[in-house]
Coordinates of C-alpha atoms in Angstrom, one line a residue:
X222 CA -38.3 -14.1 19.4
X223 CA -35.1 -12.3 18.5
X224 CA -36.3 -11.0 15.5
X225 CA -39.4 -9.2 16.7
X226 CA -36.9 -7.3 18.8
X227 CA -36.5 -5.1 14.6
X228 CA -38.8 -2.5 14.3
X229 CA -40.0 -2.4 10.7
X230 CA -39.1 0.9 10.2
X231 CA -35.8 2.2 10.7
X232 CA -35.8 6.3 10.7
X233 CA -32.4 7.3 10.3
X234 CA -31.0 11.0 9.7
X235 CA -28.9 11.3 7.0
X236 CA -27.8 14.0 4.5
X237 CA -30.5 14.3 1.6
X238 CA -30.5 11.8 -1.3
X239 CA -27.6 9.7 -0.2
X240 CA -30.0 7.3 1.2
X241 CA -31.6 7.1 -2.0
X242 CA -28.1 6.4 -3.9
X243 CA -27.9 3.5 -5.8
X244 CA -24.1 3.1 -6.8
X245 CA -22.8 0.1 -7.8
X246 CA -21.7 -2.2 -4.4
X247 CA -19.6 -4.4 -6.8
X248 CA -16.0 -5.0 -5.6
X249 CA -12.8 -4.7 -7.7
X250 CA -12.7 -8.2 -8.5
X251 CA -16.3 -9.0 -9.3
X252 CA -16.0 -6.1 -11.3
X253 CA -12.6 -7.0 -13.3
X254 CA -12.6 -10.8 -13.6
X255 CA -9.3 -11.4 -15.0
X256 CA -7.1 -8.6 -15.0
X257 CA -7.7 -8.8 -11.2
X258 CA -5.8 -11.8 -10.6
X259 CA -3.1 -11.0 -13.1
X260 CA -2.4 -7.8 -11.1
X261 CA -2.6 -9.1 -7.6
X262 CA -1.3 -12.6 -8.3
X263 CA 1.9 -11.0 -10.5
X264 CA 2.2 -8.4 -7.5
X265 CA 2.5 -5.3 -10.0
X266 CA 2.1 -3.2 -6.4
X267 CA 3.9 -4.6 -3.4
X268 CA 0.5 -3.7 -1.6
X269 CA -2.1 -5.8 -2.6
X270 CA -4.4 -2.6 -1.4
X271 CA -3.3 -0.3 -3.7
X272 CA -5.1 -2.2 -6.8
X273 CA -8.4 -2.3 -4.8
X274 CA -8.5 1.1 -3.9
X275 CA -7.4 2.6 -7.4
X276 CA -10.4 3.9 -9.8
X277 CA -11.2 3.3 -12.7
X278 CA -10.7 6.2 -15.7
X279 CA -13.2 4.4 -17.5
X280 CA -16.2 1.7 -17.9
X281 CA -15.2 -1.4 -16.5
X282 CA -16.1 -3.0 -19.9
X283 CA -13.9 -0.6 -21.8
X284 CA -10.9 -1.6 -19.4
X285 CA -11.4 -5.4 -19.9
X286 CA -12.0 -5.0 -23.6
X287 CA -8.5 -3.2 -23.9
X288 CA -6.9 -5.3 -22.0
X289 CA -8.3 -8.4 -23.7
X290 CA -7.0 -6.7 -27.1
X291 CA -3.6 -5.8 -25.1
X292 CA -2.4 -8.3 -22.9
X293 CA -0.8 -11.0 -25.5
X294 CA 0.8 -8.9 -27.5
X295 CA 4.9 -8.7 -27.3
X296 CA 5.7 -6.0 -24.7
X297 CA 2.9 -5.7 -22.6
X298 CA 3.3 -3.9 -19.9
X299 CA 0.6 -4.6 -17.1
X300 CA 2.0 -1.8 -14.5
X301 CA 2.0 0.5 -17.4
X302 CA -1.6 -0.9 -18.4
X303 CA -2.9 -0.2 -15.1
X304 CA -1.2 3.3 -14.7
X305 CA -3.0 4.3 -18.2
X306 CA -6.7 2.8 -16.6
X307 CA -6.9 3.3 -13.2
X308 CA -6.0 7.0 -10.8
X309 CA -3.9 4.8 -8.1
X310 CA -4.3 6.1 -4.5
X311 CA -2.4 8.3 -2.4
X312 CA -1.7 7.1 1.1
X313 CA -1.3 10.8 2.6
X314 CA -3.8 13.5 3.2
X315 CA -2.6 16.7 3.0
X316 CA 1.3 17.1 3.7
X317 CA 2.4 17.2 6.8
X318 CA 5.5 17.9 8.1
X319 CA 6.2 16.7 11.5
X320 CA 7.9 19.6 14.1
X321 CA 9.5 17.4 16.9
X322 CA 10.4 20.1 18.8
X323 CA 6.8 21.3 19.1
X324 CA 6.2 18.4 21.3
X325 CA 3.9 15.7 21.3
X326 CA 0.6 17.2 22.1
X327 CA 1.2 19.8 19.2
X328 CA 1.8 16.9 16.9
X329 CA -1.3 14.9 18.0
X330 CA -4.2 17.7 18.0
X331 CA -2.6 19.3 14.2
X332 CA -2.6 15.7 13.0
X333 CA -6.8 15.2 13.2
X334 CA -6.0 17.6 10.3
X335 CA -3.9 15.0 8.3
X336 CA -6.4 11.8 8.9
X337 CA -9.4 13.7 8.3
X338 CA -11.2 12.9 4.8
X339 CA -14.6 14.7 4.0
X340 CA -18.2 13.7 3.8
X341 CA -19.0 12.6 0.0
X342 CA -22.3 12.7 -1.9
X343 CA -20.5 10.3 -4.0
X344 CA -17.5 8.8 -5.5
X345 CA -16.2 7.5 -9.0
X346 CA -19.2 5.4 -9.8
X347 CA -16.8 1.9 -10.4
X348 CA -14.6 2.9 -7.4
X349 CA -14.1 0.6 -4.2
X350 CA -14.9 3.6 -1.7
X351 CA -18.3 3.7 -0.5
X352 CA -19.9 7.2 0.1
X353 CA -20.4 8.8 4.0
X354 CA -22.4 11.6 4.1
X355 CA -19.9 13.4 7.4
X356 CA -16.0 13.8 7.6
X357 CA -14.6 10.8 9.1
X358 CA -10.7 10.2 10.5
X359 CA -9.4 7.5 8.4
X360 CA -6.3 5.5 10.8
X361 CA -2.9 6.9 8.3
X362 CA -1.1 5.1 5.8
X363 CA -2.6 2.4 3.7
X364 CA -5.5 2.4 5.3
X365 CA -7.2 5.3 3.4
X366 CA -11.1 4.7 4.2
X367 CA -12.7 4.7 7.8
X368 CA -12.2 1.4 10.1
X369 CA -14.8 0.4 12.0
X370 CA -13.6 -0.9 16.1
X371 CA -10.6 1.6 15.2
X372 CA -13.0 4.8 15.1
X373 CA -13.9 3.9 18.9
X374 CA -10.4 4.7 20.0
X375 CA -10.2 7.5 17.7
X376 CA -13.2 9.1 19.3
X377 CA -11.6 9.0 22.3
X378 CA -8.7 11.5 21.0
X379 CA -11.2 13.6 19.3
X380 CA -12.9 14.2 22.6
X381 CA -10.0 14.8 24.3
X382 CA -9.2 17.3 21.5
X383 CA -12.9 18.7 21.5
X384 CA -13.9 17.7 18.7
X385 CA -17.7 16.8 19.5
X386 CA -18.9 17.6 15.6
X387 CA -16.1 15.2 14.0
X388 CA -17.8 12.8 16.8
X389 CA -21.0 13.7 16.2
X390 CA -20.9 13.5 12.1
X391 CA -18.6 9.8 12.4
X392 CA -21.3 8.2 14.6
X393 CA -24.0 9.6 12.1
X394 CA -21.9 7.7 9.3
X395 CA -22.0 4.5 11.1
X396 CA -25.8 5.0 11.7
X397 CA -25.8 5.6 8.0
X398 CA -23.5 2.3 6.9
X399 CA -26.0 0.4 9.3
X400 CA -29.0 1.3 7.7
X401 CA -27.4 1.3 4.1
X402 CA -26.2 -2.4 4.7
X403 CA -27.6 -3.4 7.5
X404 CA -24.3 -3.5 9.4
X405 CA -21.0 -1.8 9.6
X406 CA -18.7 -3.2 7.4
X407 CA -14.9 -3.4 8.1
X408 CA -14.3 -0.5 6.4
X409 CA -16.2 1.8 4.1
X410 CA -14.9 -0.4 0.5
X411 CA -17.1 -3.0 -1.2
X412 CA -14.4 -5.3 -1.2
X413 CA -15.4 -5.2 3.1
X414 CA -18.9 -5.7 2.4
X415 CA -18.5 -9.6 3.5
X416 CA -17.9 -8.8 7.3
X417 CA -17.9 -7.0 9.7
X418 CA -15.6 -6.0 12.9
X419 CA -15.8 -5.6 16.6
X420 CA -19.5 -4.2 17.4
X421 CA -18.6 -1.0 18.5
X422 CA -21.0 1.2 17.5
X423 CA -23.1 1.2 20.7
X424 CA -19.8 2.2 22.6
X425 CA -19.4 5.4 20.1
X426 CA -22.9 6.3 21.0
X427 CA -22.5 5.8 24.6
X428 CA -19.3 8.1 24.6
X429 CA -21.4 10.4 22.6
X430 CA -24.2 10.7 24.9
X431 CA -22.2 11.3 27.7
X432 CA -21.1 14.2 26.4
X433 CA -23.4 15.1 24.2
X434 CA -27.1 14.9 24.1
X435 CA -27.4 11.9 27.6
X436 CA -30.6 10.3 26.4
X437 CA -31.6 12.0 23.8
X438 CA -28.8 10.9 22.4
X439 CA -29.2 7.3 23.2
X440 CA -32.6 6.8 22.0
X441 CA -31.5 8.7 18.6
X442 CA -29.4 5.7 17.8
X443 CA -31.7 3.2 19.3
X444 CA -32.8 1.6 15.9
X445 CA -29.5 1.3 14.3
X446 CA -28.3 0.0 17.7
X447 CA -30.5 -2.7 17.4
X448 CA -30.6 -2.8 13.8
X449 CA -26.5 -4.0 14.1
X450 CA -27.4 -6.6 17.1
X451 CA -30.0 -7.9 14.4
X452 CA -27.2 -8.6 12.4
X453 CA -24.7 -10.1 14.8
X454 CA -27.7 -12.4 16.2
X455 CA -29.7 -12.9 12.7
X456 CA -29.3 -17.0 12.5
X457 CA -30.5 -17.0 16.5
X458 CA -34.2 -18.3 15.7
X459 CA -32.9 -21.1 13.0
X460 CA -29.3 -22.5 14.4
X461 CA -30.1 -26.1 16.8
X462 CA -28.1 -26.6 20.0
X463 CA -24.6 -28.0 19.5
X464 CA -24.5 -26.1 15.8
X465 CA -23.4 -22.9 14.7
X466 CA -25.2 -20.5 11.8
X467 CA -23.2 -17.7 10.4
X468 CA -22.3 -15.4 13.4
X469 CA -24.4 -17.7 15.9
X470 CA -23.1 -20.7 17.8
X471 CA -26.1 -22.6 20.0
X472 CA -24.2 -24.3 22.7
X473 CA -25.4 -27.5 23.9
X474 CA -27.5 -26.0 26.8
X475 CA -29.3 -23.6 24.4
X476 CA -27.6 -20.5 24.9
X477 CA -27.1 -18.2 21.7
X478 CA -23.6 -16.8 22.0
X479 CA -21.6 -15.7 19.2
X480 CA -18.5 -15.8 16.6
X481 CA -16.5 -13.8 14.1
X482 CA -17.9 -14.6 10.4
X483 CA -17.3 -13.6 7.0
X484 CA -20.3 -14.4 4.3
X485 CA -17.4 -14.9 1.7
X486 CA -14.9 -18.2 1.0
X487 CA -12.7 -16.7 -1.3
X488 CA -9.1 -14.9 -0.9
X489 CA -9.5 -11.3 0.3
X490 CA -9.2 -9.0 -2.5
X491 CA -7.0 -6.5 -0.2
X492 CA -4.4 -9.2 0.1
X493 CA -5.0 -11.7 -2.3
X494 CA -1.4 -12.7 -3.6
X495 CA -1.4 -13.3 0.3
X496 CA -4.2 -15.3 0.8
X497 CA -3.3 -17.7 -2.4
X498 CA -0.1 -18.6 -1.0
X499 CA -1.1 -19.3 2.3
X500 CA -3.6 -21.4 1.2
X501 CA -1.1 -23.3 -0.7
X502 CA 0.9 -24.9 2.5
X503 CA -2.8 -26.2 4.3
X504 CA -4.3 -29.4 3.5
X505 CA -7.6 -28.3 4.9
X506 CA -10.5 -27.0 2.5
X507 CA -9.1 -24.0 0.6
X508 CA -13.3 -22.2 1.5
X509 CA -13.0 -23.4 4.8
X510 CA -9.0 -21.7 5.2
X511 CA -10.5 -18.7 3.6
X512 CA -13.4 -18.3 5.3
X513 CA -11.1 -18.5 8.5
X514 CA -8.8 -16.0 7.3
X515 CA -11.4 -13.8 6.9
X516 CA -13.2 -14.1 9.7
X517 CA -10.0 -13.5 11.9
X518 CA -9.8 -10.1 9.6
X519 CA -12.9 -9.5 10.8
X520 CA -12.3 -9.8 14.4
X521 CA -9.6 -7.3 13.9
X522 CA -6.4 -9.2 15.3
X523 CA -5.1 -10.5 11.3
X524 CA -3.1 -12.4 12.9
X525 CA -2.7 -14.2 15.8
X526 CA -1.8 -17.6 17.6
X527 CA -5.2 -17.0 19.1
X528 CA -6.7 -18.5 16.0
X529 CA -4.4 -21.7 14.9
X530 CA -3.4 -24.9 16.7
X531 CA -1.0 -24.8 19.4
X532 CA 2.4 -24.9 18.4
X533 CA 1.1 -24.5 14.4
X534 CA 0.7 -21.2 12.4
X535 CA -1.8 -19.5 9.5
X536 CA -2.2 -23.0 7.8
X537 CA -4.1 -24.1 11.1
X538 CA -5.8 -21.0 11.3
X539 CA -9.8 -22.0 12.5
X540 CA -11.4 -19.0 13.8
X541 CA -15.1 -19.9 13.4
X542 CA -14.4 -22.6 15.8
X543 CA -13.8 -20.3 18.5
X544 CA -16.8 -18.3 20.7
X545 CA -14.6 -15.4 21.5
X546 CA -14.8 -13.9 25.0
X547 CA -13.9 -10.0 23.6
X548 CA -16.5 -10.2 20.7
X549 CA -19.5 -11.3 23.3
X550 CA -18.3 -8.9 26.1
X551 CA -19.2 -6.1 23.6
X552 CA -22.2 -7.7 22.8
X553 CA -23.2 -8.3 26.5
X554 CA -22.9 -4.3 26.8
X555 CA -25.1 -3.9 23.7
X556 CA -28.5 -6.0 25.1
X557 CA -27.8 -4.0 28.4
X558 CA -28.3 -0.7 26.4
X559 CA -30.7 -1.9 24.0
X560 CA -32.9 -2.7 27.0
X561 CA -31.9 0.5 29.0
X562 CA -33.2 2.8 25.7
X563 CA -36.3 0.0 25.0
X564 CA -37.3 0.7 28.5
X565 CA -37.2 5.1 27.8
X566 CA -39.4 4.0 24.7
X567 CA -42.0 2.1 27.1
X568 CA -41.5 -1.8 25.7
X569 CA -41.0 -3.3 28.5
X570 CA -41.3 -6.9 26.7
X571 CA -38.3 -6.3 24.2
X572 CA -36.3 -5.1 27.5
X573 CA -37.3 -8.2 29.2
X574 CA -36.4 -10.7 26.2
X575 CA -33.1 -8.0 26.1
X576 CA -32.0 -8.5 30.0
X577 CA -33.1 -12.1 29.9
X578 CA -30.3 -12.8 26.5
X579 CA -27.8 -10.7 28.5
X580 CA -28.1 -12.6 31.8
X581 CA -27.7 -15.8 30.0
X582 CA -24.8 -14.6 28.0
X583 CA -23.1 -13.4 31.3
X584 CA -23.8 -16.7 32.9
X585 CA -22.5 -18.7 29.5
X586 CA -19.4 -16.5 29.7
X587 CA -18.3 -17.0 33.2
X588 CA -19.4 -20.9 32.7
X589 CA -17.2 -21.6 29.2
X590 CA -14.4 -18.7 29.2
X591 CA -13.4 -18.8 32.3
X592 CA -10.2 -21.1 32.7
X593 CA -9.7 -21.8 36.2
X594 CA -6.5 -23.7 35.6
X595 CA -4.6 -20.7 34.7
X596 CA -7.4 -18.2 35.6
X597 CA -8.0 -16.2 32.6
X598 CA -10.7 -15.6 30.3
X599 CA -10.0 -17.1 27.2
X600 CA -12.1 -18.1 24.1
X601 CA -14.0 -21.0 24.2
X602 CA -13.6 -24.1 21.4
X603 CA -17.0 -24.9 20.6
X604 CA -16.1 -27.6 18.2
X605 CA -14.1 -29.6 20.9
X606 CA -16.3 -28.2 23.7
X607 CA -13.3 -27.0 26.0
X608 CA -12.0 -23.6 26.3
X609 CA -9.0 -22.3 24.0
X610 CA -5.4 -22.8 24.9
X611 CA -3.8 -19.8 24.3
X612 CA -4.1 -16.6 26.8
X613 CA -4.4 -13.2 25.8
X614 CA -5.4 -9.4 26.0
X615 CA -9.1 -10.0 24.9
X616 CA -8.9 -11.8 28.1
X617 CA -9.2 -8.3 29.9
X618 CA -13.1 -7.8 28.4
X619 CA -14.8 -9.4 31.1
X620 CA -13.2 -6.9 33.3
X621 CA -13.7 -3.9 31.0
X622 CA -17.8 -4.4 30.9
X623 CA -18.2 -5.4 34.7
X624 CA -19.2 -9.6 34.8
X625 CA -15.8 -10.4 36.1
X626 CA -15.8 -11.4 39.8
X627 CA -13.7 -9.7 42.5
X628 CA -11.8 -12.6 42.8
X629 CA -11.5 -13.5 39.1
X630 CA -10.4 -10.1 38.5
X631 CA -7.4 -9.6 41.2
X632 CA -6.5 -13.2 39.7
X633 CA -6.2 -11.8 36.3
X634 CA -4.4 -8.6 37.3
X635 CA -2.1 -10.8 39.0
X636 CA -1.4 -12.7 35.9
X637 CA -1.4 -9.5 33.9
X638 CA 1.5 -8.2 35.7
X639 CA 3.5 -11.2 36.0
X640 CA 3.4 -12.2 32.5
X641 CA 1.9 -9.8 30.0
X642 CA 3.4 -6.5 31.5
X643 CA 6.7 -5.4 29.4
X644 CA 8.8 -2.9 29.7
X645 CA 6.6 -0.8 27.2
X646 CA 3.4 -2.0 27.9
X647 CA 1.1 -4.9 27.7
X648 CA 2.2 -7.5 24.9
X649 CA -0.8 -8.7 23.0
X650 CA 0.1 -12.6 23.9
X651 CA 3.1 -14.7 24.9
X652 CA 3.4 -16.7 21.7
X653 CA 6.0 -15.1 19.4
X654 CA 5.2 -16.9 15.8
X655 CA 5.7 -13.3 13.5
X656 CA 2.1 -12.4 13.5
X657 CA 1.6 -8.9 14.4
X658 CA -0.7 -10.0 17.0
X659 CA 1.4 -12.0 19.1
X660 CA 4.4 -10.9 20.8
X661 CA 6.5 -8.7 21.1
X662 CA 3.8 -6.4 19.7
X663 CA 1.5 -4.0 21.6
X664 CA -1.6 -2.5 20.4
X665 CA -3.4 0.9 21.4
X666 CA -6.7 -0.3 21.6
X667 CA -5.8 -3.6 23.5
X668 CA -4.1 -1.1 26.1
X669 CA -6.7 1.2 26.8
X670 CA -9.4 -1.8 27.2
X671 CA -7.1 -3.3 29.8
X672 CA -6.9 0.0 32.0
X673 CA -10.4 0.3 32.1
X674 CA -11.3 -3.0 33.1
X675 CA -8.6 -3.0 35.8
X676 CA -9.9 0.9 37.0
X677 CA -13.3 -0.8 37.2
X678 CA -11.9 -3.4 39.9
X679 CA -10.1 -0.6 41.8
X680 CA -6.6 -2.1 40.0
X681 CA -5.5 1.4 40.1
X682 CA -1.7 0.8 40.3
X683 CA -1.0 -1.4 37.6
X684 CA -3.7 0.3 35.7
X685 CA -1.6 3.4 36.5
X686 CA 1.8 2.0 35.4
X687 CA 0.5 0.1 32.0
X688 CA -0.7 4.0 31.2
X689 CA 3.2 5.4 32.0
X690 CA 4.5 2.7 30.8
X691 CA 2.8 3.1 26.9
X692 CA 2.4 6.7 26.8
X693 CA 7.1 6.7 27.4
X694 CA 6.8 4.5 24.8
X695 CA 5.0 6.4 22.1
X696 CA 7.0 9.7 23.6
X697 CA 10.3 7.5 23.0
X698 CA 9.2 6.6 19.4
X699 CA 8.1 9.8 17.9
X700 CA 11.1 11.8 19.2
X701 CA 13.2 8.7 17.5
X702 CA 11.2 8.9 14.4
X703 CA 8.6 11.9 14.5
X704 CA 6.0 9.5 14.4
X705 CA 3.1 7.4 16.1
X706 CA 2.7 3.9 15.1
X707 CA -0.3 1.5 14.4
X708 CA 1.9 -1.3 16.9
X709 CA 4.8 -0.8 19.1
X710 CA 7.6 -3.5 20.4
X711 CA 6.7 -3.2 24.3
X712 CA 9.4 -6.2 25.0
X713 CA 12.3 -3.7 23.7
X714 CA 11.6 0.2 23.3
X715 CA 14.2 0.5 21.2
X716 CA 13.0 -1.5 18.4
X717 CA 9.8 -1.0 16.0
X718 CA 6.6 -3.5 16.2
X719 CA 7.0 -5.5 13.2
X720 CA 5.2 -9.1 11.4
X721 CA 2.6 -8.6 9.5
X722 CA 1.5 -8.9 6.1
X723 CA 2.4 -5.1 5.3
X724 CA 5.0 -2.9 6.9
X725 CA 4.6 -1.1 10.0
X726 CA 2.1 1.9 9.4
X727 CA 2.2 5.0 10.9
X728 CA -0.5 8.2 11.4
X729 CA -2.0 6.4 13.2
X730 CA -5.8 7.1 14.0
X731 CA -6.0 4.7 17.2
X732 CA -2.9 4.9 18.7
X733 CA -3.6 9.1 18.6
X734 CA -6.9 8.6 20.2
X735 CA -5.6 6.4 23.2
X736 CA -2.4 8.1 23.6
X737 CA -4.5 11.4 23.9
X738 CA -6.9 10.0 26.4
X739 CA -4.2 8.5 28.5
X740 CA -2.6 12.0 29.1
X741 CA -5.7 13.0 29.5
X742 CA -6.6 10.8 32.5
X743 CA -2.9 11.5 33.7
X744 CA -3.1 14.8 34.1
X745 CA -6.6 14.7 36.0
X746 CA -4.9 12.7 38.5
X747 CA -2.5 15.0 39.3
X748 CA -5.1 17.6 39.8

């Protein structure tokens, strides 16, 4: 069924040999069993990250052989140990200085130049970064490798900037990671390889052919198009109604929708220190609380009240119980365009089976996420088979890809605007619990996703002042600080976002891309 949607063949362009490489796809702990915990669990860094994404200076044997010899002996220095070993990363690109005064659009189309890392034919053969064959914008700060739903909203700055080669050569990557791995991880590091994030990649390619290439374009990316809905729906054919298989839950009726999933049940190795603690204060089944954890790391929102009990925080935390309405919005989209581009390669029965999945996730999505008691789209408890308590932004998708109804739409911009709207912007949701996705914190992407779906309903106005609103914001910020931030405080401008299991990053590849598109759209108006 499903699966003989996958052509056996996949022809993807990518640079010569890289393909062919065969590097190691081990991950810093599989690698360094051991000295691993000891580092991350003894916190030598305060950033978890910064052990994962060191390399080694030498054979992974060699450094556990010397540290075997080492590590009881009076004195030992572990921070020293791992200084002598490993080349520890550096957050920053090349230096920047920021020039307030130059003003804000000076400052965001220089600062592509500080984000953007180039294409490798390979790295350190024991190091956590995985090889893409184009220059890529990485998002600033600790997060030093490419990020997969982030590059979407990146894009969007980079066409506003006129960039189409950076787009161009990032959307190749992806094409590249999918047929490499068969998906897009998180991020380009083995220690990602588990999961992935929002499916994306056939927005990227939508923006690219609409300004570069139109169909020609869209049927270049065909195969790893489907090849990543392959992925997403790969347990489809095998999982019964009323069970759930990896990223597939059947409901009861039949229909194949879908959840976030990570193929790992062990503490992330980018926050493991983290993960151990936190597991700690649960009673629940420490594979089961990491899968969970992982999973909402995949979805992208790490962490929110979206995922845990009412009233209850991380220990709660059950995000593979939860169909979520943002991740199969996006995946609505995709069958659309995989049957649009099977159609311009004349198979009419794969666009058939495609139309057919996408009608009956449209219909499973206005039947389960739609709560008519508070009328929003939320996500829907498969486990308890009743939709999720708590409200939020990913309640805006059904808008943003069109299966909303008039009426359910000017019902959610009404709710929008009574409760979400702040001062700054749209807070992510109305819980505040200290996750960096709840309130008081705003994100770019969530912002930009909301505008669209409310210009698609002819919401112009409120679309219109959630734009003014964030784009003051950011202004207010970066003449405070000279910066733009990865989350912003929209319930007081004066203060920074915050929570989190890191502090507040800046660069910062999204919140560039929207804020660039906004003004943008904002000055076409007043044309």
């Amino acid at each position: 069924m499903l699966k003989n949607l996958l052509p056996l063949c996949l022809c993807l362009s990518v640079a010569n040999g890289l393909l062919a490489q065969t590097a190691s796809s081990a991950s810093p702990r599989q690698l360094f069993p051991g000295l691993f915990e000891a580092v991350q669990l003894q916190r030598v860094f305060p950033d978890n990250k910064t052990f994962v994404d060191a390399e080694p200076r030498d054979q992974p044997a060699v450094i556990l052989a010397a540290y075997e010899q080492m590590h009881r002996q009076p004195g030992f220095n572990l921070k020293q140990f791992v200084e002598a070993y490993f080349r520890l990363p550096s957050a920053n690109g090349p230096t920047y200085r920021t020039h307030v005064q130059a003003g804000l659009r000076h400052h965001l189309d220089t600062l592509w130049t500080v984000l953007q890392r180039p294409g490798q034919d390979s790295v350190g053969k024991y190091a956590s970064l995985l090889p893409l064959p184009h220059a890529y914008v990485v998002p600033g700060g600790r997060f030093r490798e490419v990020y997969y739903w982030d590059s979407y909203f990146t894009m969007l700055g980079l066409r506003a900037s006129n960039r189409p080669e950076l787009i161009r050569g990032m959307v190749d990557n992806f094409a590249y990671l999918i047929s490499r791995y068969g998906f897009v991880p998180n991020g380009n590091r083995t220690y990602y390889l588990t999961r992935s994030q929002p499916p994306f990649f056939g927005r990227m390619v939508e923006l690219l052919a609409q300004n570069q290439g139109g169909d020609a374009a869209r049927l270049r990316y065909h195969a790893a198009v489907l090849r990543e809905y392959q992925f997403w729906m790969a347990a489809a054919d095998s999982v019964a109604p009323g069970l759930a298989r990896r990223s597939v839950v059947r409901l009861p009726d039949g229909t194949a929708l879908n959840r976030y999933w990570d193929q790992s049940t062990e503490p992330r190795e980018e926050s493991y220190q983290e993960d151990v603690a936190a597991a700690g204060r649960t009673t629940r089944p420490t594979a089961d609380f990491y899968r969970d954890i992982r999973a909402a790391a995949a979805s992208g929102w790490d962490f929110s009240s979206r995922w845990f009990l009412p009233g209850q925080g991380l220990e709660s935390i059950r995000t593979t119980q939860l169909i979520p309405v943002d991740l199969n919005c996006l995946l609505y989209e995709v069958e659309l365009q995989l049957a649009y581009t099977s159609r311009l390669r004349g198979e009419k029965p794969a666009a058939v089976a495609l139309e057919k999945q996408a009608a009956a996730r449209r219909k499973a999505l206005l039947q389960y996420c739609w709560d008519g008691k508070t009328n929003w789209f939320v996500d829907y408890d498969w486990t308890r088979r009743q939709p999720a308590p708590v409200r939020t932004l990913a309640g805006l998708y059904p808008l943003t890809v069109g299966i909303a109804s008039t009426v359910q739409a000017r019902q959610v911009a009404e709710g929008l605007q009574r409760e979400f709207l702040r001062p700054g912007g749209l807070v992510t949701t109305l819980a505040t619990t200290g996750q960096q996705w709840d309130a008081p914190n705003a994100w770019a992407p969530l912002q930009w996703m909301a505008v669209e779906g409310l210009r698609k309903y002819g919401q112009q106005e409120l679309a219109q002042t959630i734009v003014t609103r964030w784009v003051s914001l950011n202004e207010q910020v970066f003449q405070q600080t000279g910066k733009l931030m990865e989350k912003y405080n929209v319930q007081n401008p004066s203060a920074l976002g915050g929570g989190g299991e890191y502090p507040l990053q800046d660069g910062f590849g999204w919140t560039n891309g929207v804020l660039l598109d906004f003004l943008n759209s904002a000055a076409r108006t007043k044309q």
